[in-house]
Coordinates of C-alpha atoms and ligand atoms in Angstrom, one line a residue:
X1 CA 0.0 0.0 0.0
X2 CA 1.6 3.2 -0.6
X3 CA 0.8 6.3 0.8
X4 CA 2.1 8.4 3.7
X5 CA 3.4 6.7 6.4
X6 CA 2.6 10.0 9.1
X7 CA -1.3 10.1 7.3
X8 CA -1.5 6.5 8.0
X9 CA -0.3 6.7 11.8
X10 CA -2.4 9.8 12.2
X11 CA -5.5 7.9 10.9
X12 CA -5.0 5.1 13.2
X13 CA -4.5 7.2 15.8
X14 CA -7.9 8.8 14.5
X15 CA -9.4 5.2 15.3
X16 CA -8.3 4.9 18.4
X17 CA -9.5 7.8 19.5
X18 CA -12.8 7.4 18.1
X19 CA -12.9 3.8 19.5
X20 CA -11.7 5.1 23.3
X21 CA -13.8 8.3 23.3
X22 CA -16.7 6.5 21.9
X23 CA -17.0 3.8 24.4
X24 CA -15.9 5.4 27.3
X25 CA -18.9 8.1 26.2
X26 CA -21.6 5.2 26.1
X27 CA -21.0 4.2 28.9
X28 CA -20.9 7.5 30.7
X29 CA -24.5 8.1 29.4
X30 CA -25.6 5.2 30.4
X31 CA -24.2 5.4 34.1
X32 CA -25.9 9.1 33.9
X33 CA -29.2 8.1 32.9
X34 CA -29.3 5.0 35.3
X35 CA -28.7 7.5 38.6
X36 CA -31.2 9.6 37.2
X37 CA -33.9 6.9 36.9
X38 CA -32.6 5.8 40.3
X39 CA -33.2 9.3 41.1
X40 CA -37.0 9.2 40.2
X41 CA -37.8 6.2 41.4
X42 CA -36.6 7.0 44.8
X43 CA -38.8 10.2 44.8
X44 CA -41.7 8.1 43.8
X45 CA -41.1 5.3 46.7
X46 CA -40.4 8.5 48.8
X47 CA -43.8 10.1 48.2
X48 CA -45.8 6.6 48.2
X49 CA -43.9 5.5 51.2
X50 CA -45.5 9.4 52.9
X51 CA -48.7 9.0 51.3
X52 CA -49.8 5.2 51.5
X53 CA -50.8 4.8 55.0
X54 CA -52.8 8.4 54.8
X55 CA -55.0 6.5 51.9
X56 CA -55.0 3.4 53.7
X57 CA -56.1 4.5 57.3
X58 CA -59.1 6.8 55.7
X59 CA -62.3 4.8 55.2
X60 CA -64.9 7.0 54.6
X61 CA -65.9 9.4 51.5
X62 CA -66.3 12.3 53.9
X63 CA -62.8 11.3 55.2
X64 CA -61.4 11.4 51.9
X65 CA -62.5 14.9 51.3
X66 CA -59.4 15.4 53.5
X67 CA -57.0 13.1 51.5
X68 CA -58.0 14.7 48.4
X69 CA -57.4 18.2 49.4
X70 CA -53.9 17.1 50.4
X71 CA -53.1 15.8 47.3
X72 CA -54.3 18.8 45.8
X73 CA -51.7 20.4 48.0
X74 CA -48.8 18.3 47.1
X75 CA -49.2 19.0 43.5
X76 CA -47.1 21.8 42.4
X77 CA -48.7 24.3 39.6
X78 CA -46.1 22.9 37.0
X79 CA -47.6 19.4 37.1
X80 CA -43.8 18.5 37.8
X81 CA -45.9 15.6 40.4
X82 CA -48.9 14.2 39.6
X83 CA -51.5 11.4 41.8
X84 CA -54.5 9.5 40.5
X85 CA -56.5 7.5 42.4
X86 CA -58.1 5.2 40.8
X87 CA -61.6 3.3 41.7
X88 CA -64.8 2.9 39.9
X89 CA -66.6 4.9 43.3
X90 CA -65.9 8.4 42.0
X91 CA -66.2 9.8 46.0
X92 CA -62.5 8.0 45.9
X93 CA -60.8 8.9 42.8
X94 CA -58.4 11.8 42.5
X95 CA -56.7 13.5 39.3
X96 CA -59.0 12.6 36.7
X97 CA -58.4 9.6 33.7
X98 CA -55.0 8.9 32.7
X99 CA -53.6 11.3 29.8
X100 CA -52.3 8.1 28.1
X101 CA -56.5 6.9 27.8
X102 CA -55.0 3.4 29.2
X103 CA -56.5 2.0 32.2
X104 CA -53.7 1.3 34.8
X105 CA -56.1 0.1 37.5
X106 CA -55.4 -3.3 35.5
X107 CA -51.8 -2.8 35.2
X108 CA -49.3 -4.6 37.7
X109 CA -48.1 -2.9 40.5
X110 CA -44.9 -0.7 39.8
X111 CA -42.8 1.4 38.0
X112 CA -43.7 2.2 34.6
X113 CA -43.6 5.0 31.8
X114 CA -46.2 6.8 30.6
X115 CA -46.1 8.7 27.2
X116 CA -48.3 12.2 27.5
X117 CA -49.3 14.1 24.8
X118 CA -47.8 17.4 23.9
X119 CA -45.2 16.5 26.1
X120 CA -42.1 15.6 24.9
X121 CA -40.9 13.5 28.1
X122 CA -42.7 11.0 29.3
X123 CA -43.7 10.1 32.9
X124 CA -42.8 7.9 35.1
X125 CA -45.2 6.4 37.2
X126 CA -45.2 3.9 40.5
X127 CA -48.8 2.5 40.9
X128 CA -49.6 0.9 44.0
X129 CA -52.8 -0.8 45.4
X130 CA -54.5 0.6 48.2
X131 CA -56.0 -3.0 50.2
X132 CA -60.1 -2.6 50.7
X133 CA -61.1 -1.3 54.2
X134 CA -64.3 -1.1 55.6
X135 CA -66.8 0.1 53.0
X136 CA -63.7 1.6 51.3
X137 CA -63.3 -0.5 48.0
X138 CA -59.5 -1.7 47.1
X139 CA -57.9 1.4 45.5
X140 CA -55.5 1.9 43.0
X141 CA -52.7 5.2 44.3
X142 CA -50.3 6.4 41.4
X143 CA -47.6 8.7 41.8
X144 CA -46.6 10.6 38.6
X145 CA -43.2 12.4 38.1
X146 CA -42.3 14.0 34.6
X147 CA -39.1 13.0 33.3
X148 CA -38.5 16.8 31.5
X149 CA -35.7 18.0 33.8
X150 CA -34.2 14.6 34.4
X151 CA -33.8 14.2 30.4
X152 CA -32.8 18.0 30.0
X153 CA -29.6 17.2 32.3
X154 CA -28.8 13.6 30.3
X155 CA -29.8 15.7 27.0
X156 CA -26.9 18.4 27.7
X157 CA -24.7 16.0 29.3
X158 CA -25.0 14.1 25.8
X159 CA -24.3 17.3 23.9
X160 CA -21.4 18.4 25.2
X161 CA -19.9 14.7 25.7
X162 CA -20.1 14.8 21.8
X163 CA -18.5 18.1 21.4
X164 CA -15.9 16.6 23.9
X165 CA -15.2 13.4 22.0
X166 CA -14.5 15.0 18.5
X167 CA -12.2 17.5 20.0
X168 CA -10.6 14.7 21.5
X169 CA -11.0 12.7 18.3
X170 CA -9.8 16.0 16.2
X171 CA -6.9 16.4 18.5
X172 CA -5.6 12.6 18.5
X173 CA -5.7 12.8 14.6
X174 CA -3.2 15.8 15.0
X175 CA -1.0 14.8 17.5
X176 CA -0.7 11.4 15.7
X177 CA 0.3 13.4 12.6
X178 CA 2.6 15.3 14.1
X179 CA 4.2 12.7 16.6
X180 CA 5.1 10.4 13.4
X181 CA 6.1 13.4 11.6
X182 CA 8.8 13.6 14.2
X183 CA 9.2 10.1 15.2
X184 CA 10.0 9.3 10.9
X185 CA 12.0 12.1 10.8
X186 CA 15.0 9.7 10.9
X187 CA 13.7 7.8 8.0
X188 CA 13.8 10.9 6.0
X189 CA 17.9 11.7 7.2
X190 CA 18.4 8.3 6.3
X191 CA 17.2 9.0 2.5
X192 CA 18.8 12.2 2.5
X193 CA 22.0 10.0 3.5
X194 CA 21.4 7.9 0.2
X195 CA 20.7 10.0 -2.2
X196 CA 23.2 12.1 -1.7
X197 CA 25.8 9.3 -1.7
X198 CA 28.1 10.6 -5.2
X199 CA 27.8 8.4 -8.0
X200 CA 31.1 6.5 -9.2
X201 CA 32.5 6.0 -5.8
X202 CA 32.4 2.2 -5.1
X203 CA 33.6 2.8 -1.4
X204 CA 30.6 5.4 -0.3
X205 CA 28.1 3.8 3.0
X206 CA 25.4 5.1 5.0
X207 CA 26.6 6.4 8.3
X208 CA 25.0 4.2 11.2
X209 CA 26.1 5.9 14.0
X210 CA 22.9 8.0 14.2
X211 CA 20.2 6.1 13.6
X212 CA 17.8 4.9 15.7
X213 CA 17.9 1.3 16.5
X214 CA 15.3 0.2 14.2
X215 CA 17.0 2.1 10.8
X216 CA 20.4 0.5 12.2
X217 CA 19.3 -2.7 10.7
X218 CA 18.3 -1.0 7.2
X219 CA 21.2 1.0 6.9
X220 CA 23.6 -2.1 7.6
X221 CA 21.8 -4.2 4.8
X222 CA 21.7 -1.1 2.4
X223 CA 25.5 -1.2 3.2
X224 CA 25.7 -5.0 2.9
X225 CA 24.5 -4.7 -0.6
X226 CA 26.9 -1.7 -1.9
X227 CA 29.0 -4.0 -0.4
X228 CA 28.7 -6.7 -2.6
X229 CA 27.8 -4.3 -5.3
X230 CA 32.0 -2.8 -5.2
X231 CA 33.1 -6.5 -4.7
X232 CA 31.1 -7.4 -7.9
X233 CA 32.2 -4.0 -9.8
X234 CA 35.9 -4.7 -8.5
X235 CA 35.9 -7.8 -10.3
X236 CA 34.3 -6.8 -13.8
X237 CA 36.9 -4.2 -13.6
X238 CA 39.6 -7.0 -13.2
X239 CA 37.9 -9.3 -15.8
X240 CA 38.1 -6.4 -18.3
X241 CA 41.6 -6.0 -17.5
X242 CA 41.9 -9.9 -18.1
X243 CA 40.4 -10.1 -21.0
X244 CA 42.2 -7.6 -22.6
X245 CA 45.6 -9.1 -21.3
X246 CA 45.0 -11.9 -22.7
X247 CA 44.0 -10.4 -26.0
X248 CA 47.0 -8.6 -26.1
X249 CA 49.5 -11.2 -26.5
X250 CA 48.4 -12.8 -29.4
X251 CA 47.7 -9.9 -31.2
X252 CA 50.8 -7.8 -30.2
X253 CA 52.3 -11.5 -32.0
X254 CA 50.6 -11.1 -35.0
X255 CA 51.1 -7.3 -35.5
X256 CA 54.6 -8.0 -35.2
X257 CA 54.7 -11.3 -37.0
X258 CA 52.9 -9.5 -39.7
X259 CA 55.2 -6.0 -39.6
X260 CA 58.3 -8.3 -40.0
X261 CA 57.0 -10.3 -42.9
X262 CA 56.1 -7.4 -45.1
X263 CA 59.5 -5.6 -44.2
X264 CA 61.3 -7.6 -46.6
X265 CA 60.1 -9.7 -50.1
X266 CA 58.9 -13.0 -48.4
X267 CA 59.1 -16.3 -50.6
X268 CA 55.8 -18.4 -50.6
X269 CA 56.9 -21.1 -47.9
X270 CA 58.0 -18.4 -45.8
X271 CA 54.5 -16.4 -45.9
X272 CA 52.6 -20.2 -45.7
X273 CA 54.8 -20.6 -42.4
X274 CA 53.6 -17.0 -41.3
X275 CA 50.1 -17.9 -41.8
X276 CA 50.3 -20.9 -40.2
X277 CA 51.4 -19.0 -37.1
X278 CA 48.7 -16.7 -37.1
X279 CA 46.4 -19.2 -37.6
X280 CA 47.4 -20.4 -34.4
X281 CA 47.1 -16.9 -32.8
X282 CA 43.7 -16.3 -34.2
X283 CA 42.6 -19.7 -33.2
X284 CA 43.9 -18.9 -29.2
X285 CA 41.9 -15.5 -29.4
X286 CA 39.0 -17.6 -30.6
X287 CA 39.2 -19.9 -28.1
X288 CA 39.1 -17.1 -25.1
X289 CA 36.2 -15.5 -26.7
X290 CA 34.4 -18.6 -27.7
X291 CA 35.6 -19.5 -23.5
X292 CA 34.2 -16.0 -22.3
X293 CA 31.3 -16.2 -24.4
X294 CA 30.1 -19.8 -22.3
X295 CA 30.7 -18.8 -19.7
X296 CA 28.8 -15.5 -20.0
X297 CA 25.6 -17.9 -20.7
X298 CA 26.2 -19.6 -17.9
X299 CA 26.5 -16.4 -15.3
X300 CA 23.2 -15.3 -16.6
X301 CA 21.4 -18.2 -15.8
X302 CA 21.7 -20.7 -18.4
X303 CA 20.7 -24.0 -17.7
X304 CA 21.8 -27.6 -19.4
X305 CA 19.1 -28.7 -21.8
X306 CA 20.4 -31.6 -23.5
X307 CA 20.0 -33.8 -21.4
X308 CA 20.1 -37.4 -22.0
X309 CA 20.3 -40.3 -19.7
X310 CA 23.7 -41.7 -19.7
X311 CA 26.5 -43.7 -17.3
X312 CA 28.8 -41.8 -16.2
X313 CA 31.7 -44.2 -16.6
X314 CA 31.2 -45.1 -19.6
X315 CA 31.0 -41.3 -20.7
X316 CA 34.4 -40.7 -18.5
X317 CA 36.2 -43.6 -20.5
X318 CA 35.2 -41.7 -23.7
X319 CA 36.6 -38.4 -22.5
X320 CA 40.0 -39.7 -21.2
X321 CA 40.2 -41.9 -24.2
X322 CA 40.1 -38.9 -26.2
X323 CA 43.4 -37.2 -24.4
X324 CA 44.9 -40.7 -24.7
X325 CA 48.1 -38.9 -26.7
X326 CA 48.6 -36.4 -23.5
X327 CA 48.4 -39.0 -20.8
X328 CA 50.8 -41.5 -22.7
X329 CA 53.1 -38.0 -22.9
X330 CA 54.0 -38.3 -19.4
X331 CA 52.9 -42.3 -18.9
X332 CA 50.4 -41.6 -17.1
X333 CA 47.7 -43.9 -15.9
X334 CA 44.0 -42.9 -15.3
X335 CA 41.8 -45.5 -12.9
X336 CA 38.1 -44.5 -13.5
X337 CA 36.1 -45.6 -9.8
X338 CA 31.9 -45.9 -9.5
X339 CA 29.7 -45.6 -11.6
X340 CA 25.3 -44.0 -11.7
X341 CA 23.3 -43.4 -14.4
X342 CA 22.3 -39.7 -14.3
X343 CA 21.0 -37.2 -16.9
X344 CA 23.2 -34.4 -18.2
X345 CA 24.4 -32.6 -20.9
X346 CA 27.2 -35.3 -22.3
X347 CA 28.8 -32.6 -24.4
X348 CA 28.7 -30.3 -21.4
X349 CA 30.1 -33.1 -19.4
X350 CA 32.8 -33.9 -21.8
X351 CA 34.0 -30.7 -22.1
X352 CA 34.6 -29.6 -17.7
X353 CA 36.3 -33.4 -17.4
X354 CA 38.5 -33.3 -20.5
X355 CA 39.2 -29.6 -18.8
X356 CA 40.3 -31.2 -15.3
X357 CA 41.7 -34.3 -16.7
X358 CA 44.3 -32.0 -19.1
X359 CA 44.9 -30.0 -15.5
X360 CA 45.7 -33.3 -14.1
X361 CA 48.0 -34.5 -17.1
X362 CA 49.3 -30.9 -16.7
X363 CA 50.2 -30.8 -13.4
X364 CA 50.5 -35.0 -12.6
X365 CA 53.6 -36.4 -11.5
X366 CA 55.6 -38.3 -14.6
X367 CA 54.0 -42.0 -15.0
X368 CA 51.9 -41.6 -12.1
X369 CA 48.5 -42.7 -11.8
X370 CA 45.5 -40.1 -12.4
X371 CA 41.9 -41.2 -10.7
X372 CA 38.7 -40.2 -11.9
X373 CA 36.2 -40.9 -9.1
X374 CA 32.0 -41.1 -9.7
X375 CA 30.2 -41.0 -6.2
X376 CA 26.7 -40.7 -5.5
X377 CA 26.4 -38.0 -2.4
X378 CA 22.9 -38.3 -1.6
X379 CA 20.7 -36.4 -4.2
X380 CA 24.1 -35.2 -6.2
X381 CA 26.8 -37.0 -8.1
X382 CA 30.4 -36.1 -8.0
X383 CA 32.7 -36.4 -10.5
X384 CA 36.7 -35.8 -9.6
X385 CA 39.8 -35.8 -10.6
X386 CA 42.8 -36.7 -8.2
X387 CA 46.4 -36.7 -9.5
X388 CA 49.9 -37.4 -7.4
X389 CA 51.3 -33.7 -7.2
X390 CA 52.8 -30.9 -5.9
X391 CA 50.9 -29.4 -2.7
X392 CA 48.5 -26.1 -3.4
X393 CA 48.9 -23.3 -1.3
X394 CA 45.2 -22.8 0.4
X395 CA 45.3 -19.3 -0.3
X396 CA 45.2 -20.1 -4.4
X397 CA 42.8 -23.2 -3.8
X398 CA 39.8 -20.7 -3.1
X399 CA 40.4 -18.9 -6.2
X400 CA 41.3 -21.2 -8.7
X401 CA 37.8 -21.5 -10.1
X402 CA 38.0 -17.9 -10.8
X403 CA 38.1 -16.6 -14.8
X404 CA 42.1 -16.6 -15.4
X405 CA 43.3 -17.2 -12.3
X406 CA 46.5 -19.0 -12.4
X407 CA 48.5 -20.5 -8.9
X408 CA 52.0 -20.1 -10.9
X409 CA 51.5 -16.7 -12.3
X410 CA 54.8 -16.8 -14.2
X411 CA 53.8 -19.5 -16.0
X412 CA 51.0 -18.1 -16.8
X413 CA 51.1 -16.4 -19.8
X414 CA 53.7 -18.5 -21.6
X415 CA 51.4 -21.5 -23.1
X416 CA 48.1 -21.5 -24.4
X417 CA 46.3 -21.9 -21.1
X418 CA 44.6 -18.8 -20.3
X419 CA 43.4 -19.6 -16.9
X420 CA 39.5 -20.0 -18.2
X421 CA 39.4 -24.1 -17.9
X422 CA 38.3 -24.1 -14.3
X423 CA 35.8 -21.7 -14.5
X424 CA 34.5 -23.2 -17.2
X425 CA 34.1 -27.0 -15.0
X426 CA 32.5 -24.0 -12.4
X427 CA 30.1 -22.9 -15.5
X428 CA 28.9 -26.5 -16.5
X429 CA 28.6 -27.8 -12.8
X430 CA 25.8 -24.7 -12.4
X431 CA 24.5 -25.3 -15.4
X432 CA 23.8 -28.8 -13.7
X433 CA 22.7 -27.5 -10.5
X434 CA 25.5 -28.4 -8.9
X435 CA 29.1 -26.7 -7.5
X436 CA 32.7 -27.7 -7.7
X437 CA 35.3 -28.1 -5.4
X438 CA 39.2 -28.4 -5.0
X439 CA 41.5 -30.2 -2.5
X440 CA 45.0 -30.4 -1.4
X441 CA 46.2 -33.3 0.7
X442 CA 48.4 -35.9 1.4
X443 CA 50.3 -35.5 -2.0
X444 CA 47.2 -36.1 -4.0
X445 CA 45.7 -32.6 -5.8
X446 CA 41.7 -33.3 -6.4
X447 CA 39.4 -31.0 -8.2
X448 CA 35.8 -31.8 -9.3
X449 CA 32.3 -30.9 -9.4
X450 CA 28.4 -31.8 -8.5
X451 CA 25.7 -32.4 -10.8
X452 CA 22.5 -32.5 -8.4
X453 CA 18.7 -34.3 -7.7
X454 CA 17.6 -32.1 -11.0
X455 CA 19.5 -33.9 -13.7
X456 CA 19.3 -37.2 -11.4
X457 CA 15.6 -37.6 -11.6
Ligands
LIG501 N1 45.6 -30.7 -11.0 C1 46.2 -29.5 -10.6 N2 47.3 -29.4 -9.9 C2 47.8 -28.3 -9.5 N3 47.3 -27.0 -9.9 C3 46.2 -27.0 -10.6 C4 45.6 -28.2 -11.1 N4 44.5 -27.9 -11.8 C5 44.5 -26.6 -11.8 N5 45.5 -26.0 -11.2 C6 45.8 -24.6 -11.0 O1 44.6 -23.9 -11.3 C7 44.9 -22.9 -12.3 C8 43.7 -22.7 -13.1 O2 43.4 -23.8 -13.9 P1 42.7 -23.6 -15.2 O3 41.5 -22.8 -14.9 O4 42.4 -24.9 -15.8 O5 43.6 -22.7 -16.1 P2 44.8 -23.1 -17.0 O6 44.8 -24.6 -17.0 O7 44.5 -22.4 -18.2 O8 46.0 -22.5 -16.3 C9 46.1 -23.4 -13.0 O9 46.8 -22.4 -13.5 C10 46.9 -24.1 -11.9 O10 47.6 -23.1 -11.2
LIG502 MG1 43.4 -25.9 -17.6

């Protein structure tokens, strides 16, 4: 959702407020409006509780000449109070018939309301039965109060509750806009911070120092990725540096090659040996693009897709039969261990052993033995190559899978390995789903690579 963070705090805060105010106003109303009935019902028991044993003790009609005029006294001119007394002997009744037309002498005993016309509270009544005395018929006494000034008060204490609760309401939307204002104010140093971090300048972070404890966290995996961004920047700067090393030598050859061949006359043979060496050149720049040009695919992604289903052994005894001539160079012996059937890209496979195996020829004690192992390692198959060699440093055997990266740097540059045949066994094992790995141990030099579950299915 986007959207302002401080509108978004400031609304909630709205609801809060609404929900707090709102409930916390019910049920002050509520608690107001029960004391007041409380209140009128203990004015009515008051008066019936003063009034009942008058009615009762009087028996005769002259007697209740008496009772009437009292009543008559006890009702104030506003009608505020109001009695009835109800019986079908009109020498006993008192105040007339009901304003509501019902007839309460059949009503239970009790509070109740009474609705009266043109009024716009009603009343509340308490009726009570009078027992029969004498020749004094049972009676039925109700005491009226009108609810006006008890519903004035709980009408004005409504009023101004409202007023009270949007202020509130109004004033919690404010604050709440204002307090995250402030409280994101952090948030907006910290993008301040970023954008004004200079372009070009591989090196630049955020500054941590200052930030609150829950930016800290941001800031350090903002950093963590320009982090990785300069190590991934450093390294295309030193690949393009590589490359055009490497590109370098064999031209600088044939410019030079070429320069001194068309200094002088040139007889055929001499210019057919000429191009021959070119050739060669050309063919060594074609092979590092052709190299970089894999395993460009491969960093972006690439997967294997012609796969077929195929025995690994079978596959490696192909592969090392092909560099037969090398091997017998230096008598060496290969010994091909294990065997699974797996699905892979044969070509690929082809290509990353041949790539290790010529390492191993390379590198491989004279007329030692070379072993190519095939395990199954749960849900991945590894293929290496182990030869009887010189010890690598550790510090080279973490890199050595890296584009041109070469152990015996003076070497490097002499032959026609460029330093691309590891990362290129790297390339094929991802294109696989799998990783590669190097050892050092014990005399014997191993390097070699996964293929995993995906192509083992
Ligand atoms: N079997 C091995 N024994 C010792 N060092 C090896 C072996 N295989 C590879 N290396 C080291 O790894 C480096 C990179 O190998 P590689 O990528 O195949 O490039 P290149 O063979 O063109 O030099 C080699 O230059 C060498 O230093
Ligand atoms: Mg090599």
């Amino acid at each position: 959702m986007r959207g302002s963070i401080a509108r978004r705090l400031a609304l909630m805060f709205a609801l809060a407020a609404i929900l707090i105010t709102s409930t916390s106003a019910v049920l002050l109303r509520c608690s107001l409006k029960q004391s007041l009935e409380t209140q009128m019902h203990n004015e009515l028991t008051l008066r019936h509780s003063v009034l009942d044993p008058l009615l009762a003790k009087y028996e005769s009609p002259a007697m209740w000449v008496v009772v009437h005029e009292k009543l008559d006294s006890l009702t104030p001119t506003d009608e505020r109070v109001r009695y009835w007394v109800l019986s079908d002997n009109a020498d006993y009744s008192y105040g007339g018939a009901m304003p509501d037309g019902l007839d309460r002498s059949k009503h239970a005993d009790g509070f109740s309301i009474m609705e009266v016309p043109d009024q716009h509270c009603p009343m509340v009544l308490l009726s009570k039965t009078i027992p029969a005395m004498g020749s004094r018929p049972e009676l039925r006494f109700i005491v009226g109060l009108d609810s006006t000034p008890f519903m004035g008060t709980l009408s004005t204490f409504t009023k101004t509750l409202i007023l009270t609760s949007a202020l509130g309401i109004a004033l919690a939307a404010l604050l709440g806009y204002w307090v995250s204002r402030f409280g994101l104010e952090p948030v907006r140093r910290l993008s301040n911070q970023a954008n004004s971090l200079p372009p070009g300048d591989s090196k630049q972070r955020l500054d941590t120092e200052a930030l609150p404890d829950e930016l800290q966290e941001l800031a350090v995996s903002f950093n963590g990725a320009l982090a990785r961004q300069e190590k991934a920047w450093c390294q295309l700067e030193g690949f393009n540096a590589n490359v055009a090393h490497e590109l370098r030598t064999p031209l600088t050859n044939l410019i030079g090659q070429t320069q001194v061949a068309l200094a002088h006359e040139r007889d055929l043979s001499e210019l057919q040996d000429l191009l021959q060496s070119n050739l060669e050149e050309l063919e060594r720049m074609g092979t590092i693009v052709n190299d970089m040009l894999f395993l460009a695919g491969a960093e972006s992604g690439q997967r294997a897709t012609e796969l077929s289903d195929v025995s690994l052994c079978e596959e490696a005894s192909k592969t090392v039969e092909y560099l037969e001539p090398v091997l017998l160079d230096k008598q060496l012996n290969v010994v091909i261990q294990g065997d699974m059937r797996v699905r892979i890209d044969r070509r690929l496979f082809h290509r990353s052993l041949a790539n290790l195996l010529q390492n191993a020829a390379r590198y491989a004690a004279p007329a030692s033995t070379i072993t190519v192992s095939l395990v199954s390692n749960g849900l991945q198959a590894e293929v290496s190559v182990s030869n009887v060699g010189e010890p690598i440093d550790s510090v080279h055997l973490e890199h050595l899978f890296e584009r041109f990266y070469r152990a015996d740097a003076a070497r490097a540059r002499s032959d026609a390995h460029h330093g691309l045949g590891l990362s290129i066994v790297r390339a094929v094992a991802s294109m696989h789903g799998g990783r590669v790995f190097a050892r050092s141990a014990e005399g014997l030099n191993t390097f070699g690579f996964s293929l995993t579950s995906e192509t083992l299915r």
